[in-house]
Short mmCIF file of C-alpha atoms in Angstrom, two decimals:
data_model
loop_
_atom_site.label_atom_id
_atom_site.label_comp_id
_atom_site.label_asym_id
_atom_site.label_seq_id
_atom_site.Cartn_x
_atom_site.Cartn_y
_atom_site.Cartn_z
CA MET Y 138 58.54 137.37 36.72
CA ILE Y 139 57.56 140.07 39.18
CA SER Y 140 59.89 141.52 41.72
CA HIS Y 141 59.40 143.96 44.59
CA THR Y 142 62.37 145.92 43.20
CA GLY Y 143 61.67 145.72 39.46
CA SER Y 144 63.38 143.71 36.79
CA ASN Y 145 66.32 146.09 36.40
CA ARG Y 146 68.66 146.75 39.29
CA THR Y 147 71.78 148.87 39.58
CA ILE Y 148 74.11 147.74 42.33
CA THR Y 149 76.11 150.69 43.79
CA ARG Y 150 79.31 149.70 45.49
CA PRO Y 151 79.62 151.79 48.70
CA ASP Y 152 82.81 153.21 50.05
CA THR Y 153 84.03 150.30 52.21
CA ALA Y 154 86.88 152.37 53.67
CA ALA Y 155 84.36 154.34 55.74
CA GLY Y 156 84.06 153.30 59.31
CA PRO Y 157 80.90 152.18 61.24
CA ARG Y 158 78.37 154.79 62.35
CA ALA Y 159 79.34 156.30 65.62
CA VAL Y 160 77.21 155.73 68.67
CA PRO Y 161 76.45 158.91 70.51
CA ARG Y 162 77.87 159.25 73.97
CA LEU Y 163 75.39 160.18 76.76
CA ALA Y 164 76.84 162.46 79.54
CA HIS Y 165 76.20 159.86 82.30
CA ASN Y 166 77.20 156.79 80.16
CA GLY Y 167 80.88 156.64 80.76
CA PRO Y 168 82.54 153.57 79.34
CA VAL Y 169 79.30 151.92 78.29
CA ASN Y 170 79.95 153.32 74.87
CA ALA Y 171 83.28 151.42 74.72
CA PHE Y 172 81.09 148.47 73.81
CA ALA Y 173 80.46 150.24 70.52
CA PRO Y 174 82.97 150.06 67.63
CA THR Y 175 85.60 152.81 68.02
CA GLY Y 176 87.99 151.81 65.23
CA PRO Y 177 87.87 152.83 61.60
CA THR Y 178 86.18 149.54 60.42
CA ASP Y 179 83.42 147.25 61.37
CA PRO Y 180 84.59 144.96 64.26
CA ARG Y 181 83.17 141.89 62.44
CA ASP Y 182 85.41 142.63 59.47
CA PRO Y 183 87.90 139.77 59.44
CA ARG Y 184 90.53 142.09 58.16
CA SER Y 185 89.91 144.83 60.92
CA PRO Y 186 92.15 145.29 63.94
CA SER Y 187 91.07 143.90 67.27
CA SER Y 188 89.64 145.78 70.11
CA PRO Y 189 90.95 149.35 70.51
CA SER Y 190 93.64 150.05 73.10
CA ASP Y 191 95.81 152.88 74.28
CA PRO Y 192 98.77 153.57 72.04
CA SER Y 193 101.07 152.87 74.87
CA GLY Y 194 99.61 149.37 75.24
CA ALA Y 195 98.06 149.96 78.57
CA ALA Y 196 94.32 149.46 78.92
CA ASP Y 197 92.49 152.39 80.45
CA PRO Y 198 89.82 150.84 82.84
CA LEU Y 199 87.61 153.82 82.16
CA THR Y 200 87.42 153.32 78.39
CA ASP Y 201 88.85 149.90 77.42
CA PRO Y 202 85.91 147.79 76.33
CA LEU Y 203 87.51 144.50 77.16
CA THR Y 204 88.39 145.57 80.67
CA ALA Y 205 84.79 146.89 81.20
CA PHE Y 206 83.45 143.57 80.03
CA THR Y 207 85.77 141.61 82.31
CA ALA Y 208 84.58 143.69 85.24
CA LEU Y 209 80.91 142.78 84.49
CA ARG Y 210 81.77 139.06 85.01
CA THR Y 211 83.16 139.57 88.51
CA PRO Y 212 80.84 138.72 91.45
CA GLU Y 213 80.22 142.45 91.93
CA GLY Y 214 79.41 142.93 88.21
CA THR Y 215 77.06 139.97 88.22
CA ALA Y 216 75.22 141.28 91.26
CA LEU Y 217 74.84 144.72 89.60
CA LEU Y 218 73.47 143.18 86.45
CA ALA Y 219 70.97 141.16 88.50
CA GLU Y 220 69.83 144.28 90.32
CA LEU Y 221 69.39 146.12 86.97
CA ARG Y 222 67.25 143.49 85.34
CA SER Y 223 64.02 145.40 85.63
CA TYR Y 224 65.32 148.87 85.82
CA ASP Y 225 63.55 151.72 84.03
CA PRO Y 226 65.71 153.36 81.46
CA ALA Y 227 63.76 156.56 82.03
CA GLN Y 228 65.13 156.62 85.59
CA GLU Y 229 68.66 155.87 84.55
CA LEU Y 230 70.31 159.04 85.97
CA SER Y 231 68.84 158.54 89.41
CA THR Y 232 69.57 154.84 89.31
CA ALA Y 233 73.28 155.55 88.38
CA THR Y 234 73.57 158.10 91.20
CA ARG Y 235 72.32 155.62 93.62
CA LEU Y 236 74.45 152.81 92.53
CA ARG Y 237 77.61 154.87 92.38
CA ARG Y 238 77.38 155.33 96.21
CA SER Y 239 78.32 151.74 96.67
CA HIS Y 240 80.04 150.73 93.35
CA PRO Y 241 82.82 152.17 91.23
CA ALA Y 242 81.41 154.55 88.66
CA PRO Y 243 82.96 152.88 85.66
CA LEU Y 244 81.45 149.52 86.66
CA VAL Y 245 78.00 151.19 87.17
CA SER Y 246 78.16 152.68 83.74
CA ALA Y 247 79.21 149.41 82.03
CA ALA Y 248 76.39 147.54 83.94
CA LEU Y 249 73.79 150.17 82.88
CA GLY Y 250 74.92 149.79 79.24
CA GLN Y 251 74.74 146.05 79.41
CA ALA Y 252 71.29 146.23 81.00
CA ARG Y 253 70.05 148.40 78.25
CA LEU Y 254 71.40 145.96 75.69
CA ARG Y 255 69.77 142.99 77.42
CA GLN Y 256 66.47 144.75 77.34
CA ARG Y 257 66.89 145.32 73.63
CA ALA Y 258 67.96 141.68 73.12
CA VAL Y 259 64.76 140.25 74.60
CA ALA Y 260 62.96 140.71 71.28
CA LYS Y 261 65.44 138.44 69.49
CA PHE Y 262 66.48 135.94 72.24
CA GLY Y 263 63.62 135.90 74.69
CA ALA Y 264 63.85 137.05 78.31
CA GLU Y 265 65.16 133.80 79.74
CA ASP Y 266 68.28 133.82 77.47
CA ALA Y 267 68.74 137.59 77.02
CA TYR Y 268 69.19 138.20 80.79
CA ARG Y 269 71.89 135.56 81.08
CA MET Y 270 73.78 136.62 77.98
CA PHE Y 271 76.16 139.48 77.22
CA PHE Y 272 75.88 141.76 74.17
CA THR Y 273 77.57 144.60 72.31
CA PRO Y 274 75.56 147.28 70.32
CA ASN Y 275 76.68 145.71 66.97
CA GLY Y 276 75.99 142.21 68.51
CA VAL Y 277 72.35 143.07 69.29
CA GLU Y 278 71.86 144.80 65.94
CA GLN Y 279 73.35 141.99 63.77
CA ALA Y 280 72.45 138.80 65.77
CA THR Y 281 70.00 136.40 64.22
CA ARG Y 282 66.64 136.14 65.78
CA THR Y 283 66.48 132.96 67.85
CA SER Y 284 63.51 131.48 65.82
CA VAL Y 285 65.45 131.88 62.60
CA ALA Y 286 68.66 130.52 64.00
CA THR Y 287 66.81 127.51 65.34
CA TYR Y 288 65.25 126.81 62.08
CA ARG Y 289 68.57 127.08 60.21
CA ALA Y 290 70.32 124.88 62.75
CA GLY Y 291 67.43 122.30 62.23
CA ARG Y 292 68.12 122.18 58.44
CA PHE Y 293 71.78 121.46 59.27
CA ALA Y 294 70.90 118.75 61.71
CA ALA Y 295 68.39 117.15 59.30
CA ALA Y 296 71.14 117.02 56.70
CA GLY Y 297 73.30 114.91 59.06
CA VAL Y 298 75.68 117.75 59.99
CA ARG Y 299 77.58 116.98 63.36
CA ASN Y 300 80.06 119.85 63.46
CA VAL Y 301 80.10 123.30 61.93
CA ALA Y 302 82.64 125.95 61.50
CA ASP Y 303 80.75 129.24 62.21
CA LEU Y 304 82.78 131.98 60.63
CA CYS Y 305 82.02 135.63 61.60
CA CYS Y 306 80.18 134.29 64.74
CA GLY Y 307 79.45 137.72 66.35
CA ILE Y 308 78.23 137.32 69.89
CA GLY Y 309 77.40 133.58 69.23
CA GLY Y 310 73.56 133.61 68.53
CA ASP Y 311 73.91 131.06 65.72
CA ALA Y 312 76.45 129.01 67.50
CA ILE Y 313 74.00 128.71 70.41
CA ALA Y 314 71.26 127.44 68.11
CA LEU Y 315 73.57 124.98 66.37
CA ALA Y 316 74.76 123.66 69.83
CA ARG Y 317 71.22 123.26 71.03
CA ALA Y 318 70.55 121.16 67.93
CA GLY Y 319 73.34 118.88 69.09
CA ILE Y 320 75.97 120.17 66.72
CA SER Y 321 79.58 120.92 67.78
CA VAL Y 322 80.60 124.37 66.76
CA LEU Y 323 83.93 126.26 66.11
CA ALA Y 324 82.88 129.84 66.52
CA VAL Y 325 85.38 132.31 64.97
CA ASP Y 326 85.47 136.11 65.02
CA ARG Y 327 88.44 138.49 64.50
CA ASP Y 328 87.42 141.00 67.11
CA LEU Y 329 88.69 140.16 70.59
CA LEU Y 330 85.90 141.64 72.53
CA THR Y 331 83.27 139.97 70.30
CA ALA Y 332 84.97 136.65 70.65
CA GLU Y 333 85.11 137.02 74.42
CA VAL Y 334 81.39 137.95 74.50
CA ALA Y 335 80.64 134.79 72.50
CA ARG Y 336 82.67 132.64 74.84
CA ALA Y 337 80.80 134.15 77.87
CA ASN Y 338 77.49 133.48 76.20
CA ALA Y 339 78.29 129.82 75.58
CA ALA Y 340 79.28 129.42 79.18
CA ALA Y 341 76.23 131.26 80.47
CA LEU Y 342 73.81 128.98 78.62
CA GLY Y 343 75.80 125.88 79.52
CA LEU Y 344 76.85 125.16 76.01
CA ASP Y 345 80.65 125.68 76.24
CA ALA Y 346 81.25 121.96 75.93
CA LEU Y 347 79.89 122.14 72.39
CA ILE Y 348 81.13 125.60 71.41
CA GLU Y 349 84.80 126.43 70.95
CA VAL Y 350 85.43 130.11 70.40
CA ARG Y 351 88.50 131.31 68.61
CA CYS Y 352 89.61 134.87 67.97
CA ALA Y 353 91.15 134.71 64.53
CA ASP Y 354 90.88 135.97 60.90
CA VAL Y 355 88.17 133.82 59.31
CA THR Y 356 89.95 133.75 55.93
CA GLU Y 357 92.83 131.83 57.67
CA ILE Y 358 90.77 129.05 59.24
CA ASP Y 359 91.12 125.58 57.85
CA THR Y 360 87.59 124.08 57.75
CA ALA Y 361 88.53 120.76 56.15
CA ALA Y 362 87.72 118.82 59.31
CA TYR Y 363 84.11 120.16 59.59
CA ASP Y 364 80.92 118.74 58.12
CA ALA Y 365 79.67 122.22 57.24
CA VAL Y 366 80.58 125.86 57.11
CA PHE Y 367 78.30 128.76 58.18
CA VAL Y 368 79.22 132.26 57.17
CA ASP Y 369 77.52 135.49 58.36
CA PRO Y 370 79.36 138.36 56.70
CA ALA Y 371 79.18 141.85 58.04
CA ARG Y 372 76.71 143.93 55.93
CA ARG Y 373 77.01 147.34 57.48
CA GLY Y 374 79.60 150.03 56.97
CA GLY Y 375 80.15 153.66 57.83
CA ARG Y 376 77.23 154.63 55.59
CA GLY Y 377 74.78 152.12 56.89
CA ARG Y 378 73.59 148.88 55.22
CA ILE Y 379 75.68 147.53 52.39
CA PHE Y 380 73.78 146.34 49.32
CA ASP Y 381 76.58 145.16 47.10
CA PRO Y 382 77.43 141.55 48.14
CA GLU Y 383 80.99 142.11 47.16
CA ALA Y 384 81.21 144.90 49.64
CA TYR Y 385 80.30 142.48 52.50
CA SER Y 386 83.04 141.66 55.01
CA PRO Y 387 84.22 139.11 53.91
CA PRO Y 388 82.79 139.45 50.31
CA LEU Y 389 80.24 137.15 48.98
CA SER Y 390 82.70 135.74 46.49
CA TRP Y 391 85.10 134.69 49.37
CA ALA Y 392 82.26 133.18 51.35
CA THR Y 393 81.01 131.25 48.31
CA GLY Y 394 84.47 129.91 47.72
CA ALA Y 395 84.68 128.66 51.45
CA ALA Y 396 81.19 127.14 50.96
CA LEU Y 397 82.11 125.17 47.88
CA LYS Y 398 85.07 123.71 49.65
CA ALA Y 399 82.87 122.24 52.44
CA PRO Y 400 80.58 119.26 52.23
CA ARG Y 401 77.68 121.50 53.11
CA ALA Y 402 77.35 125.23 53.89
CA ALA Y 403 75.06 128.07 54.46
CA LEU Y 404 75.64 131.83 53.90
CA LYS Y 405 73.49 134.41 55.63
CA ILE Y 406 72.92 137.28 53.33
CA ALA Y 407 70.60 140.44 53.15
CA PRO Y 408 67.12 139.54 51.79
CA GLY Y 409 67.41 142.22 49.24
CA ILE Y 410 70.11 140.46 47.31
CA PRO Y 411 69.36 140.53 43.59
CA HIS Y 412 68.71 137.10 42.08
CA GLU Y 413 71.45 137.55 39.53
CA ALA Y 414 73.97 137.63 42.34
CA VAL Y 415 72.92 134.25 43.72
CA PRO Y 416 75.57 131.60 42.87
CA ALA Y 417 74.27 128.81 40.52
CA GLN Y 418 75.43 126.22 42.96
CA ALA Y 419 73.19 127.51 45.73
CA GLU Y 420 69.69 126.90 46.87
CA ALA Y 421 68.32 130.36 47.78
CA GLU Y 422 66.04 130.57 50.73
CA TRP Y 423 64.15 133.68 52.08
CA ILE Y 424 62.89 133.53 55.60
CA SER Y 425 60.19 135.57 57.29
CA ASP Y 426 59.14 135.57 60.95
CA ARG Y 427 55.57 136.69 61.70
CA GLY Y 428 55.36 138.43 58.27
CA ASP Y 429 58.67 140.30 58.55
CA VAL Y 430 61.41 139.15 56.17
CA LYS Y 431 64.58 138.55 58.22
CA GLU Y 432 67.17 137.16 55.86
CA ALA Y 433 68.18 135.09 52.86
CA VAL Y 434 70.21 131.98 53.10
CA LEU Y 435 72.34 130.39 50.43
CA TRP Y 436 72.58 126.56 50.97
CA PHE Y 437 75.34 124.53 49.34
CA GLY Y 438 76.07 120.85 49.16
CA GLU Y 439 74.48 117.48 49.61
CA GLY Y 440 70.85 117.60 50.63
CA PHE Y 441 70.19 121.11 49.17
CA ALA Y 442 68.72 121.82 45.76
CA ALA Y 443 71.12 123.92 43.64
CA GLY Y 444 69.40 126.54 41.57
CA SER Y 445 66.09 126.37 43.43
CA TYR Y 446 64.23 129.11 45.17
CA ARG Y 447 62.48 128.69 48.62
CA ALA Y 448 60.32 130.83 50.90
CA THR Y 449 59.88 129.79 54.49
CA LEU Y 450 57.41 131.36 56.95
CA LEU Y 451 58.02 131.10 60.71
CA PRO Y 452 56.94 130.28 63.29
CA ALA Y 453 54.67 127.86 61.23
CA GLY Y 454 57.60 126.54 59.27
CA ALA Y 455 55.51 126.52 55.86
CA THR Y 456 57.85 126.31 53.00
CA LEU Y 457 57.13 127.08 49.35
CA SER Y 458 59.76 126.19 46.74
CA ALA Y 459 60.35 125.89 43.02
CA PRO Y 460 63.13 124.16 41.21
CA ALA Y 461 64.01 127.19 39.07
CA ALA Y 462 62.69 130.71 38.23
CA LEU Y 463 59.09 130.63 37.26
CA SER Y 464 57.45 132.06 34.18
CA ALA Y 465 55.54 135.40 34.24
CA PRO Y 466 52.01 134.96 35.57
CA PRO Y 467 48.87 136.17 33.84
CA VAL Y 468 47.39 139.58 34.52
CA GLY Y 469 43.72 140.45 34.67
CA PRO Y 470 40.91 142.45 36.16
CA VAL Y 471 40.29 142.70 40.00
CA GLY Y 472 38.11 139.97 41.15
CA ARG Y 473 36.18 139.55 44.39
CA TYR Y 474 39.27 138.48 46.44
CA LEU Y 475 42.72 139.97 46.78
CA TYR Y 476 45.75 138.09 48.13
CA GLU Y 477 48.76 139.74 49.60
CA PRO Y 478 51.72 137.30 49.50
CA ASP Y 479 54.11 137.03 52.36
CA GLY Y 480 57.26 139.08 51.93
CA ALA Y 481 59.47 136.06 51.77
CA VAL Y 482 57.38 134.57 48.84
CA ILE Y 483 57.78 137.94 47.01
CA ARG Y 484 61.53 138.01 47.63
CA ALA Y 485 61.91 134.56 46.34
CA HIS Y 486 59.99 135.47 43.15
CA LEU Y 487 57.43 132.71 43.93
CA VAL Y 488 54.33 135.02 43.44
CA ALA Y 489 53.68 133.11 40.18
CA ASP Y 490 53.27 129.96 42.23
CA ILE Y 491 50.51 131.61 44.28
CA VAL Y 492 48.80 132.73 41.12
CA ASP Y 493 48.87 129.17 39.78
CA ARG Y 494 47.66 127.57 43.08
CA SER Y 495 44.81 130.09 43.50
CA GLY Y 496 43.70 129.89 39.92
CA GLY Y 497 44.01 133.76 39.91
CA ARG Y 498 45.95 136.46 38.18
CA LEU Y 499 48.04 139.62 38.97
CA ILE Y 500 46.27 143.02 39.06
CA ASP Y 501 49.30 144.50 37.30
CA GLU Y 502 52.42 142.92 35.84
CA THR Y 503 54.69 144.81 38.27
CA ILE Y 504 52.55 144.56 41.49
CA ALA Y 505 52.68 141.53 43.71
CA TYR Y 506 48.95 141.44 44.47
CA VAL Y 507 46.98 138.36 43.24
CA THR Y 508 43.25 138.39 42.62
CA SER Y 509 40.65 135.75 41.97
CA ASP Y 510 36.91 135.35 41.81
CA GLU Y 511 36.91 132.34 44.24
CA PRO Y 512 38.22 132.17 47.82
CA TYR Y 513 41.72 130.73 48.25
CA ASP Y 514 43.10 129.76 51.67
CA SER Y 515 46.90 129.59 52.01
CA PRO Y 516 49.55 130.16 54.70
CA TYR Y 517 51.47 132.13 52.26
CA THR Y 518 49.05 134.96 51.69
CA SER Y 519 46.69 137.28 53.57
CA ALA Y 520 43.29 137.25 51.99
CA TYR Y 521 40.87 140.17 51.51
CA GLU Y 522 37.40 140.56 50.13
CA ILE Y 523 37.18 143.60 47.82
CA THR Y 524 34.07 145.68 48.08
CA ASP Y 525 35.05 148.86 46.14
CA ARG Y 526 37.35 149.88 43.35
CA LEU Y 527 38.06 153.57 42.75
CA PRO Y 528 40.52 155.62 40.62
CA PHE Y 529 42.96 157.28 42.94
CA ASN Y 530 41.09 160.27 44.29
CA MET Y 531 41.34 161.40 47.90
CA LYS Y 532 38.03 163.21 47.95
CA LYS Y 533 36.04 160.16 46.69
CA LEU Y 534 37.70 157.96 49.19
CA LYS Y 535 37.00 160.30 52.03
CA ALA Y 536 33.27 160.48 50.95
CA LEU Y 537 33.08 156.72 50.77
CA LEU Y 538 34.63 156.22 54.21
CA ARG Y 539 32.37 158.74 55.69
CA GLU Y 540 29.32 157.03 54.19
CA ARG Y 541 30.47 153.64 55.53
CA LYS Y 542 31.19 155.16 58.97
CA ILE Y 543 34.73 153.96 58.92
CA GLY Y 544 36.75 154.85 62.03
CA VAL Y 545 39.57 152.46 61.73
CA LEU Y 546 41.38 152.32 58.49
CA THR Y 547 44.27 149.90 57.64
CA VAL Y 548 46.31 151.34 54.70
CA LYS Y 549 48.40 149.04 52.56
CA LYS Y 550 50.34 150.16 49.54
CA ARG Y 551 52.37 148.80 46.75
CA GLY Y 552 53.32 150.93 43.73
CA SER Y 553 52.10 154.11 45.41
CA ALA Y 554 54.05 157.02 46.86
CA VAL Y 555 51.35 158.00 49.35
CA GLU Y 556 52.33 157.57 52.97
CA PRO Y 557 49.71 155.73 55.06
CA GLU Y 558 49.85 158.08 58.04
CA GLU Y 559 49.32 161.07 55.73
CA LEU Y 560 46.20 159.47 54.13
CA ARG Y 561 44.74 158.50 57.53
CA ARG Y 562 45.18 162.07 58.66
CA LYS Y 563 43.44 163.60 55.61
CA MET Y 564 40.53 161.15 55.82
CA LYS Y 565 39.43 162.42 59.40
CA LEU Y 566 37.99 159.09 60.22
CA GLN Y 567 34.94 158.75 62.36
CA GLY Y 568 32.61 155.81 63.01
CA PRO Y 569 32.41 152.26 64.53
CA ASN Y 570 33.47 150.28 61.34
CA ALA Y 571 36.78 149.23 59.98
CA ALA Y 572 38.17 148.73 56.46
CA THR Y 573 41.31 148.19 54.57
CA VAL Y 574 42.41 150.35 51.66
CA PHE Y 575 45.02 149.22 49.02
CA LEU Y 576 46.83 151.99 47.26
CA THR Y 577 48.26 150.44 44.09
CA ARG Y 578 48.17 150.16 40.34
CA VAL Y 579 45.65 148.07 38.42
CA ALA Y 580 46.71 147.60 34.77
CA GLY Y 581 49.04 150.59 35.19
CA ALA Y 582 46.52 152.96 36.51
CA PRO Y 583 46.67 154.33 40.12
CA THR Y 584 43.82 152.64 41.95
CA MET Y 585 42.23 152.42 45.45
CA LEU Y 586 40.83 149.04 46.46
CA ILE Y 587 38.63 148.92 49.57
CA GLY Y 588 37.82 145.71 51.41
CA HIS Y 589 38.32 143.77 54.54
CA PRO Y 590 40.25 140.59 55.76
CA VAL Y 591 38.63 137.29 54.93
CA ARG Y 592 40.29 135.80 58.01
CA PRO Y 593 42.03 137.38 60.97
CA GLU Y 594 45.70 137.95 60.18
CA THR Y 595 48.34 136.20 62.21
CA SER Y 596 49.73 138.40 64.80
#
């Protein structure tokens, strides 16, 4: 079995008492940064306090995030956001100065902050939804991409799920996808501002009849009446990403317990989760979107295959699965063709399946490159024809590229410490031709493989 992280893995438990990373305040931003977490814990932590307020209990309209958000939903705030839809962030200071002549400065600051967040959210939600929705910095960062949420909601719907308890719902991205699949949703988040944003998003997209938003501690929610449970624990702390599943908020063990009580369930987790941390009762699925691994999902209950591993590639929806861990694939010399499996296939430890399907072999027992002497077409791999194999040597590579008149070089690496940009800079490329170089190991030896794609890669 090969793994992108090696067979031995040490899990370090981070200090979960540390708070979230602070968001820098810009001089002209005003209360916009109130949308960022200001307390000592992650706002999606079900045990954390709700939105910050003045010790006296009175909300300061200049800094209170809930007050600023409420102002954005007034007719004046709505008009400001519509005006800022296509604004240029590089011109923010002049835009703010102009708008403050006719609108309160705190409202202008809040609207500018929301406009920036909407522009960031387009990549995940698409322009049509993003410019109708509301966001927080954490919400944009942690929300599921629409394509992935839609796929996951489709699996729930295909399993006959009619209603879901969405625990740790964030700004409501997954609840929206579930509702659009015809599923009723109870969306729960402990943070008051986050819950209000989720409620506003359901209303903005015309889905409030299917989405009930509740501000509560997810560990106190009775999910017995629901067909399924979906949990998306917070996986960021004061020191960045959290890699220990028991340091998630809520911990993976709690989420697994909640899942096992429900007829069906899905837990969204980080794609780097070690396989030994996957519960035996779960079907583990890794999902990539256009070649970028986005998440792993643990599925529980009727209709899902406990103990199996699955890799799904979006937008095509191609799925590769195995009922259990596969045996180690054979290793052999580099052939005419080299295959680079999709990241979801690698994370799911299904490279051995690609080796079997292609009739090929690995180039090294620790490297997820597959090689064969015959062409193999698959949605799960990118295929290359190899023209040259060299021991790792910069001078020899530079001479070969000069001889071939290579002006465009794609650098891929696996098992090499060399940075692609550094290599390209040293090559001083010139010429009309293009090539791909793989910096890797072959039978343990540092090696450079030069070739070109067999077919255009999906963009």
